[in-house]
mmCIF file of C-alpha atoms in Angstrom:
data_model
loop_
_atom_site.group_PDB
_atom_site.id
_atom_site.type_symbol
_atom_site.label_atom_id
_atom_site.label_comp_id
_atom_site.label_asym_id
_atom_site.label_seq_id
_atom_site.Cartn_x
_atom_site.Cartn_y
_atom_site.Cartn_z
ATOM 1 C CA UNK A 1 171.877 -42.892 91.729
ATOM 2 C CA UNK A 2 169.437 -40.181 90.699
ATOM 3 C CA UNK A 3 172.323 -37.787 89.932
ATOM 4 C CA UNK A 4 173.997 -40.472 87.887
ATOM 5 C CA UNK A 5 170.787 -40.996 85.870
ATOM 6 C CA UNK A 6 170.477 -37.249 85.183
ATOM 7 C CA UNK A 7 174.085 -37.023 84.059
ATOM 8 C CA UNK A 8 173.683 -40.108 81.890
ATOM 9 C CA UNK A 9 170.541 -38.621 80.282
ATOM 10 C CA UNK A 10 172.286 -35.310 79.503
ATOM 11 C CA UNK A 11 175.413 -36.918 78.092
ATOM 12 C CA UNK A 12 174.137 -37.291 74.483
ATOM 13 C CA UNK A 13 173.143 -33.615 74.422
ATOM 14 C CA UNK A 14 176.590 -32.520 75.534
ATOM 15 C CA UNK A 15 178.024 -34.480 72.633
ATOM 16 C CA UNK A 16 175.849 -32.654 70.055
ATOM 17 C CA UNK A 17 177.728 -30.407 67.640
ATOM 18 C CA UNK A 18 177.958 -26.792 68.732
ATOM 19 C CA UNK A 19 175.459 -24.394 67.210
ATOM 20 C CA UNK A 20 176.650 -21.973 64.562
ATOM 21 C CA UNK A 21 178.542 -18.974 65.895
ATOM 22 C CA UNK A 22 177.829 -16.184 63.467
ATOM 23 C CA UNK A 23 178.738 -12.494 63.573
ATOM 24 C CA UNK A 24 176.129 -10.333 61.862
ATOM 25 C CA UNK A 25 177.666 -6.947 61.165
ATOM 26 C CA UNK A 26 175.815 -3.936 59.775
ATOM 27 C CA UNK A 27 178.204 -1.771 57.749
ATOM 28 C CA UNK A 28 177.716 1.857 56.816
ATOM 29 C CA UNK A 29 178.401 3.047 53.270
ATOM 30 C CA UNK A 30 178.765 -0.408 51.745
ATOM 31 C CA UNK A 31 177.342 0.349 48.311
ATOM 32 C CA UNK A 32 179.726 -1.177 45.780
ATOM 33 C CA UNK A 33 180.988 -4.729 45.306
ATOM 34 C CA UNK A 34 184.228 -3.460 43.775
ATOM 35 C CA UNK A 35 185.014 -1.475 46.912
ATOM 36 C CA UNK A 36 183.781 -4.075 49.407
ATOM 37 C CA UNK A 37 186.206 -6.780 48.254
ATOM 38 C CA UNK A 38 188.511 -5.989 51.145
ATOM 39 C CA UNK A 39 185.901 -7.027 53.685
ATOM 40 C CA UNK A 40 185.563 -10.545 52.298
ATOM 41 C CA UNK A 41 189.302 -10.852 51.657
ATOM 42 C CA UNK A 42 190.345 -9.885 55.191
ATOM 43 C CA UNK A 43 187.751 -12.050 56.947
ATOM 44 C CA UNK A 44 188.720 -15.064 54.825
ATOM 45 C CA UNK A 45 192.344 -14.497 55.859
ATOM 46 C CA UNK A 46 191.357 -15.022 59.513
ATOM 47 C CA UNK A 47 192.017 -18.608 60.704
ATOM 48 C CA UNK A 48 188.875 -18.516 62.888
ATOM 49 C CA UNK A 49 186.559 -17.790 59.963
ATOM 50 C CA UNK A 50 184.750 -20.616 58.163
ATOM 51 C CA UNK A 51 182.670 -18.578 55.713
ATOM 52 C CA UNK A 52 181.734 -14.996 54.874
ATOM 53 C CA UNK A 53 178.674 -13.497 53.238
ATOM 54 C CA UNK A 54 178.395 -9.901 52.021
ATOM 55 C CA UNK A 55 174.994 -8.424 51.212
ATOM 56 C CA UNK A 56 175.037 -4.895 49.795
ATOM 57 C CA UNK A 57 171.248 -4.565 49.796
ATOM 58 C CA UNK A 58 171.010 -5.133 53.553
ATOM 59 C CA UNK A 59 174.430 -3.569 54.262
ATOM 60 C CA UNK A 60 175.191 -6.798 56.082
ATOM 61 C CA UNK A 61 178.346 -8.844 56.538
ATOM 62 C CA UNK A 62 177.767 -12.266 58.102
ATOM 63 C CA UNK A 63 180.813 -14.154 59.357
ATOM 64 C CA UNK A 64 180.546 -17.820 60.328
ATOM 65 C CA UNK A 65 183.219 -18.879 62.805
ATOM 66 C CA UNK A 66 184.746 -22.325 62.908
ATOM 67 C CA UNK A 67 183.659 -24.542 65.811
ATOM 68 C CA UNK A 68 185.486 -23.560 68.988
ATOM 69 C CA UNK A 69 187.277 -20.729 67.174
ATOM 70 C CA UNK A 70 187.183 -17.169 68.452
ATOM 71 C CA UNK A 71 187.285 -13.809 66.753
ATOM 72 C CA UNK A 72 186.672 -10.958 69.125
ATOM 73 C CA UNK A 73 184.442 -8.029 68.270
ATOM 74 C CA UNK A 74 187.322 -5.561 68.228
ATOM 75 C CA UNK A 75 189.168 -7.648 65.631
ATOM 76 C CA UNK A 76 186.056 -7.877 63.455
ATOM 77 C CA UNK A 77 185.486 -4.141 63.716
ATOM 78 C CA UNK A 78 189.115 -3.511 62.787
ATOM 79 C CA UNK A 79 188.736 -5.670 59.673
ATOM 80 C CA UNK A 80 185.759 -3.574 58.599
ATOM 81 C CA UNK A 81 187.763 -0.391 59.209
ATOM 82 C CA UNK A 82 190.818 -1.738 57.334
ATOM 83 C CA UNK A 83 188.517 -2.316 54.388
ATOM 84 C CA UNK A 84 187.545 1.350 54.546
ATOM 85 C CA UNK A 85 184.130 1.035 56.155
ATOM 86 C CA UNK A 86 182.431 1.735 59.446
ATOM 87 C CA UNK A 87 180.569 -0.711 61.662
ATOM 88 C CA UNK A 88 177.045 0.319 62.610
ATOM 89 C CA UNK A 89 176.286 -2.726 64.774
ATOM 90 C CA UNK A 90 177.660 -6.174 65.533
ATOM 91 C CA UNK A 91 175.582 -9.055 66.895
ATOM 92 C CA UNK A 92 176.359 -12.678 67.624
ATOM 93 C CA UNK A 93 173.735 -15.163 66.489
ATOM 94 C CA UNK A 94 173.500 -18.904 65.990
ATOM 95 C CA UNK A 95 172.053 -18.654 62.490
ATOM 96 C CA UNK A 96 173.785 -20.509 59.645
ATOM 97 C CA UNK A 97 174.806 -18.426 56.632
ATOM 98 C CA UNK A 98 172.397 -20.354 54.382
ATOM 99 C CA UNK A 99 169.469 -18.985 56.377
ATOM 100 C CA UNK A 100 170.861 -15.444 56.264
ATOM 101 C CA UNK A 101 171.503 -15.726 52.521
ATOM 102 C CA UNK A 102 167.974 -16.999 51.927
ATOM 103 C CA UNK A 103 166.501 -14.048 53.819
ATOM 104 C CA UNK A 104 168.262 -11.704 51.416
ATOM 105 C CA UNK A 105 166.722 -13.331 48.380
ATOM 106 C CA UNK A 106 163.152 -12.971 49.664
ATOM 107 C CA UNK B 1 218.782 12.968 31.062
ATOM 108 C CA UNK B 2 220.824 10.922 28.623
ATOM 109 C CA UNK B 3 219.629 7.690 27.080
ATOM 110 C CA UNK B 4 221.511 5.460 29.486
ATOM 111 C CA UNK B 5 220.013 7.152 32.521
ATOM 112 C CA UNK B 6 216.594 6.969 30.967
ATOM 113 C CA UNK B 7 216.980 3.253 30.350
ATOM 114 C CA UNK B 8 218.020 2.747 33.983
ATOM 115 C CA UNK B 9 214.953 4.692 35.127
ATOM 116 C CA UNK B 10 212.717 2.640 32.876
ATOM 117 C CA UNK B 11 214.257 -0.624 34.091
ATOM 118 C CA UNK B 12 213.758 0.449 37.721
ATOM 119 C CA UNK B 13 210.172 1.361 37.014
ATOM 120 C CA UNK B 14 209.383 -1.935 35.291
ATOM 121 C CA UNK B 15 211.065 -3.868 38.104
ATOM 122 C CA UNK B 16 208.892 -2.060 40.607
ATOM 123 C CA UNK B 17 205.782 -2.859 38.572
ATOM 124 C CA UNK B 18 206.725 -6.529 38.554
ATOM 125 C CA UNK B 19 207.309 -6.450 42.305
ATOM 126 C CA UNK B 20 204.074 -4.652 43.055
ATOM 127 C CA UNK B 21 201.748 -6.369 40.619
ATOM 128 C CA UNK B 22 201.465 -9.753 42.339
ATOM 129 C CA UNK B 23 200.440 -8.047 45.568
ATOM 130 C CA UNK B 24 197.167 -7.136 43.948
ATOM 131 C CA UNK B 25 196.083 -3.626 43.610
ATOM 132 C CA UNK B 26 193.337 -1.163 43.737
ATOM 133 C CA UNK B 27 192.421 1.174 41.001
ATOM 134 C CA UNK B 28 190.752 3.807 43.116
ATOM 135 C CA UNK B 29 193.274 6.223 44.556
ATOM 136 C CA UNK B 30 193.118 4.202 47.791
ATOM 137 C CA UNK B 31 191.308 0.879 48.282
ATOM 138 C CA UNK B 32 191.572 -1.368 51.352
ATOM 139 C CA UNK B 33 194.492 -2.201 53.621
ATOM 140 C CA UNK B 34 196.943 -4.521 51.862
ATOM 141 C CA UNK B 35 194.927 -4.333 48.669
ATOM 142 C CA UNK B 36 196.581 -3.856 45.332
ATOM 143 C CA UNK B 37 194.992 -2.646 42.137
ATOM 144 C CA UNK B 38 195.864 -2.386 38.499
ATOM 145 C CA UNK B 39 194.217 0.086 36.164
ATOM 146 C CA UNK B 40 194.625 0.533 32.442
ATOM 147 C CA UNK B 41 192.978 3.371 30.548
ATOM 148 C CA UNK B 42 193.240 3.911 26.821
ATOM 149 C CA UNK B 43 192.053 6.235 24.114
ATOM 150 C CA UNK B 44 193.633 6.400 20.656
ATOM 151 C CA UNK B 45 195.605 9.458 21.815
ATOM 152 C CA UNK B 46 196.606 8.616 25.363
ATOM 153 C CA UNK B 47 197.028 5.677 27.686
ATOM 154 C CA UNK B 48 197.555 5.385 31.424
ATOM 155 C CA UNK B 49 198.743 2.295 33.323
ATOM 156 C CA UNK B 50 198.662 2.386 37.129
ATOM 157 C CA UNK B 51 199.643 -0.131 39.795
ATOM 158 C CA UNK B 52 198.851 0.917 43.346
ATOM 159 C CA UNK B 53 199.177 -0.773 46.718
ATOM 160 C CA UNK B 54 197.229 0.404 49.763
ATOM 161 C CA UNK B 55 199.337 -0.097 52.844
ATOM 162 C CA UNK B 56 196.628 1.430 55.016
ATOM 163 C CA UNK B 57 192.898 1.919 54.495
ATOM 164 C CA UNK B 58 193.582 5.582 53.764
ATOM 165 C CA UNK B 59 197.028 5.534 52.131
ATOM 166 C CA UNK B 60 198.350 4.073 48.916
ATOM 167 C CA UNK B 61 201.448 4.311 46.788
ATOM 168 C CA UNK B 62 202.122 3.154 43.309
ATOM 169 C CA UNK B 63 203.584 3.590 39.908
ATOM 170 C CA UNK B 64 202.129 4.803 36.666
ATOM 171 C CA UNK B 65 202.991 5.277 33.032
ATOM 172 C CA UNK B 66 201.231 7.908 30.965
ATOM 173 C CA UNK B 67 201.631 7.957 27.194
ATOM 174 C CA UNK B 68 200.378 10.769 25.008
ATOM 175 C CA UNK B 69 200.339 10.272 21.274
ATOM 176 C CA UNK B 70 198.292 12.990 19.645
ATOM 177 C CA UNK B 71 198.549 16.379 18.013
ATOM 178 C CA UNK B 72 198.600 19.863 19.413
ATOM 179 C CA UNK B 73 198.599 22.959 17.175
ATOM 180 C CA UNK B 74 199.403 20.791 14.182
ATOM 181 C CA UNK B 75 202.484 19.296 15.834
ATOM 182 C CA UNK B 76 202.900 15.668 16.745
ATOM 183 C CA UNK B 77 202.884 15.165 20.484
ATOM 184 C CA UNK B 78 204.501 11.892 21.482
ATOM 185 C CA UNK B 79 205.590 11.818 25.104
ATOM 186 C CA UNK B 80 205.589 9.544 28.080
ATOM 187 C CA UNK B 81 205.671 10.111 31.811
ATOM 188 C CA UNK B 82 206.961 7.479 34.233
ATOM 189 C CA UNK B 83 205.973 8.327 37.763
ATOM 190 C CA UNK B 84 205.656 7.262 41.364
ATOM 191 C CA UNK B 85 202.688 8.568 43.317
ATOM 192 C CA UNK B 86 201.308 8.669 46.859
ATOM 193 C CA UNK B 87 197.559 8.927 47.444
ATOM 194 C CA UNK B 88 195.740 9.837 50.630
ATOM 195 C CA UNK B 89 192.088 9.429 51.497
ATOM 196 C CA UNK B 90 191.544 12.821 53.086
ATOM 197 C CA UNK B 91 187.982 12.325 54.182
ATOM 198 C CA UNK B 92 185.288 9.676 53.912
ATOM 199 C CA UNK B 93 181.667 10.070 54.850
ATOM 200 C CA UNK B 94 179.571 6.995 55.555
ATOM 201 C CA UNK B 95 175.817 6.873 55.502
ATOM 202 C CA UNK B 96 173.536 3.884 55.680
ATOM 203 C CA UNK B 97 173.044 3.803 51.908
ATOM 204 C CA UNK B 98 175.773 6.069 50.553
ATOM 205 C CA UNK B 99 179.426 6.966 50.706
ATOM 206 C CA UNK B 100 181.435 10.055 49.745
ATOM 207 C CA UNK B 101 185.181 10.545 49.541
ATOM 208 C CA UNK B 102 187.875 13.108 48.951
ATOM 209 C CA UNK B 103 191.300 11.916 47.819
ATOM 210 C CA UNK B 104 194.522 13.850 47.361
ATOM 211 C CA UNK B 105 197.640 12.577 45.654
ATOM 212 C CA UNK B 106 201.048 13.708 44.539
ATOM 213 C CA UNK B 107 204.168 12.318 43.015
ATOM 214 C CA UNK B 108 207.207 12.732 40.856
ATOM 215 C CA UNK B 109 208.018 11.410 37.447
ATOM 216 C CA UNK B 110 210.307 11.713 34.525
ATOM 217 C CA UNK B 111 209.315 12.540 30.966
ATOM 218 C CA UNK B 112 210.416 10.942 27.756
ATOM 219 C CA UNK B 113 209.819 12.280 24.264
ATOM 220 C CA UNK B 114 210.954 14.856 21.782
ATOM 221 C CA UNK B 115 212.261 17.902 23.632
ATOM 222 C CA UNK B 116 211.220 16.670 27.056
ATOM 223 C CA UNK B 117 213.361 13.570 27.690
ATOM 224 C CA UNK B 118 214.660 13.504 31.210
ATOM 225 C CA UNK B 119 212.562 16.412 32.404
ATOM 226 C CA UNK B 120 211.196 16.022 35.902
ATOM 227 C CA UNK B 121 207.402 15.944 36.094
ATOM 228 C CA UNK B 122 205.202 16.824 39.056
ATOM 229 C CA UNK B 123 202.058 14.736 39.429
ATOM 230 C CA UNK B 124 198.970 15.842 41.323
ATOM 231 C CA UNK B 125 195.599 14.263 41.994
ATOM 232 C CA UNK B 126 192.367 15.526 43.498
ATOM 233 C CA UNK B 127 189.258 13.366 43.442
ATOM 234 C CA UNK B 128 185.846 13.691 45.056
ATOM 235 C CA UNK B 129 183.043 11.196 44.657
ATOM 236 C CA UNK B 130 179.628 10.268 45.974
ATOM 237 C CA UNK B 131 177.849 7.012 45.356
ATOM 238 C CA UNK B 132 174.931 4.835 46.299
ATOM 239 C CA UNK B 133 173.975 1.504 44.756
ATOM 240 C CA UNK B 134 172.042 3.381 42.053
ATOM 241 C CA UNK B 135 173.726 6.780 41.690
ATOM 242 C CA UNK B 136 177.355 7.689 41.066
ATOM 243 C CA UNK B 137 179.083 11.031 40.693
ATOM 244 C CA UNK B 138 182.737 11.962 40.651
ATOM 245 C CA UNK B 139 185.088 14.809 39.887
ATOM 246 C CA UNK B 140 188.733 14.024 39.215
ATOM 247 C CA UNK B 141 191.704 16.272 38.473
ATOM 248 C CA UNK B 142 194.909 14.606 37.344
ATOM 249 C CA UNK B 143 197.846 16.955 36.759
ATOM 250 C CA UNK B 144 201.172 16.417 34.983
ATOM 251 C CA UNK B 145 203.390 19.465 35.153
ATOM 252 C CA UNK B 146 206.899 20.021 33.795
ATOM 253 C CA UNK B 147 208.904 22.970 32.534
ATOM 254 C CA UNK B 148 207.861 22.188 28.968
ATOM 255 C CA UNK B 149 204.258 21.085 29.379
ATOM 256 C CA UNK B 150 201.182 21.068 31.540
ATOM 257 C CA UNK B 151 198.554 18.394 31.123
ATOM 258 C CA UNK B 152 195.524 18.540 33.367
ATOM 259 C CA UNK B 153 193.041 15.771 32.810
ATOM 260 C CA UNK B 154 189.767 16.708 34.413
ATOM 261 C CA UNK B 155 186.819 14.355 34.428
ATOM 262 C CA UNK B 156 183.289 14.800 35.721
ATOM 263 C CA UNK B 157 180.977 11.778 35.901
ATOM 264 C CA UNK B 158 177.267 11.448 36.483
ATOM 265 C CA UNK B 159 176.000 7.887 36.487
ATOM 266 C CA UNK B 160 173.044 5.673 37.307
ATOM 267 C CA UNK B 161 172.511 1.954 37.588
ATOM 268 C CA UNK B 162 169.205 0.393 36.462
ATOM 269 C CA UNK B 163 169.066 -1.722 39.614
ATOM 270 C CA UNK B 164 170.773 -2.046 42.965
ATOM 271 C CA UNK B 165 173.186 -4.865 42.240
ATOM 272 C CA UNK B 166 174.134 -7.051 45.156
ATOM 273 C CA UNK B 167 177.646 -8.190 46.034
ATOM 274 C CA UNK B 168 177.687 -11.257 43.783
ATOM 275 C CA UNK B 169 175.707 -9.755 40.918
ATOM 276 C CA UNK B 170 176.810 -7.985 37.760
ATOM 277 C CA UNK B 171 176.425 -4.227 38.231
ATOM 278 C CA UNK B 172 175.793 -2.188 35.069
ATOM 279 C CA UNK B 173 176.199 1.592 35.053
ATOM 280 C CA UNK B 174 175.278 4.231 32.503
ATOM 281 C CA UNK B 175 177.548 7.236 32.919
ATOM 282 C CA UNK B 176 177.664 10.603 31.236
ATOM 283 C CA UNK B 177 181.274 11.763 31.322
ATOM 284 C CA UNK B 178 182.758 15.171 30.614
ATOM 285 C CA UNK B 179 186.514 15.130 30.204
ATOM 286 C CA UNK B 180 189.439 17.072 28.825
ATOM 287 C CA UNK B 181 193.181 16.594 28.706
ATOM 288 C CA UNK B 182 194.521 20.129 28.534
ATOM 289 C CA UNK B 183 197.624 20.610 26.461
ATOM 290 C CA UNK B 184 196.206 18.128 23.994
ATOM 291 C CA UNK B 185 192.420 18.451 23.705
ATOM 292 C CA UNK B 186 191.097 21.799 22.482
ATOM 293 C CA UNK B 187 187.737 21.321 24.131
ATOM 294 C CA UNK B 188 186.043 19.046 26.609
ATOM 295 C CA UNK B 189 184.682 15.733 25.372
ATOM 296 C CA UNK B 190 181.231 14.460 26.202
ATOM 297 C CA UNK B 191 181.435 10.695 26.539
ATOM 298 C CA UNK B 192 178.450 8.411 27.080
ATOM 299 C CA UNK B 193 180.011 5.531 29.000
ATOM 300 C CA UNK B 194 178.908 2.039 29.977
ATOM 301 C CA UNK B 195 180.451 0.402 33.027
ATOM 302 C CA UNK B 196 180.289 -3.173 34.285
ATOM 303 C CA UNK B 197 181.405 -4.251 37.741
ATOM 304 C CA UNK B 198 181.580 -7.838 38.898
ATOM 305 C CA UNK B 199 183.229 -8.306 42.279
ATOM 306 C CA UNK B 200 186.864 -7.179 41.834
ATOM 307 C CA UNK B 201 186.640 -6.637 38.086
ATOM 308 C CA UNK B 202 185.777 -3.283 36.559
ATOM 309 C CA UNK B 203 185.332 -2.711 32.828
ATOM 310 C CA UNK B 204 184.250 0.525 31.237
ATOM 311 C CA UNK B 205 183.870 1.638 27.650
ATOM 312 C CA UNK B 206 182.652 4.792 25.994
ATOM 313 C CA UNK B 207 182.691 6.770 22.774
ATOM 314 C CA UNK B 208 182.898 10.546 22.742
ATOM 315 C CA UNK B 209 180.417 12.547 20.702
ATOM 316 C CA UNK B 210 183.348 13.155 18.319
ATOM 317 C CA UNK B 211 183.681 9.403 17.826
ATOM 318 C CA UNK B 212 186.769 8.707 19.940
ATOM 319 C CA UNK B 213 186.535 5.408 21.833
ATOM 320 C CA UNK B 214 187.976 4.878 25.303
ATOM 321 C CA UNK B 215 188.343 1.900 27.564
ATOM 322 C CA UNK B 216 189.146 1.386 31.238
ATOM 323 C CA UNK B 217 189.966 -1.906 32.926
ATOM 324 C CA UNK B 218 190.657 -2.318 36.636
ATOM 325 C CA UNK B 219 191.166 -5.242 38.944
ATOM 326 C CA UNK B 220 191.659 -5.582 42.700
ATOM 327 C CA UNK B 221 193.516 -8.310 44.480
#
């Protein structure tokens, strides 16, 4: 009975929407919007990608993945390379792009 | 080359432009994989139209039309070059806040104009550049060589932007350009130039100290 109660209590939490799955990628040499178009274009072509943000000032590309969609790190790194750039670091966070955008305007 | 052959060459060239153009292009010698770019440059005396497709991040191929309509040694110089060109990004350096590149290109074309119609033309390109969000410098050599003429367009740019424009902001640039088209210009031009970049659109205008205007438009797809 106790186990049943615990499971029943946790059930609503399991039904909550998944947290944002965001790739935050630091890119070397990203200094020009004209040249960085390929980064946005190629990420938006990926079915797993919901949204993309490029920030030249922070040399940051943030990629929001669709719920339950996957884009592995190697594929993301290859997209950066196909755009002519080099990845300095790649981290997975649960931060929405709005928060990351707002940080760049401060 | 007789007129019929020239017309066939021109038709083939225009067909290729039509095929390539919708793919989107890059106007730098090489842009990003599967990127296409269109570039148009014009002065009163010469114009250059280029359509290039990057099939890799470091390789591109495209087509171009160069038209010269000026005077040299008191004689009218009206000629065109229709060419196909391959460009290679030889080396790129990445830093946290800067990038530098060396490009090499080469191609073949055919000339049209008085005394040169049908002549094969060799095309060569060498470009080196360095840029940050606030500073830009570039050296470009663009060669057109045939039995009857040699035109080397060399350009040296030094530029600065008043602020570090972000990805979705308008980026203005003030550039001091030194340029000469040998075989047509007797001396180098000094050209104060203003450039605007907004995402994939690039617009540049300048007037030489001799009063000659020039315009460049590029777009990426």
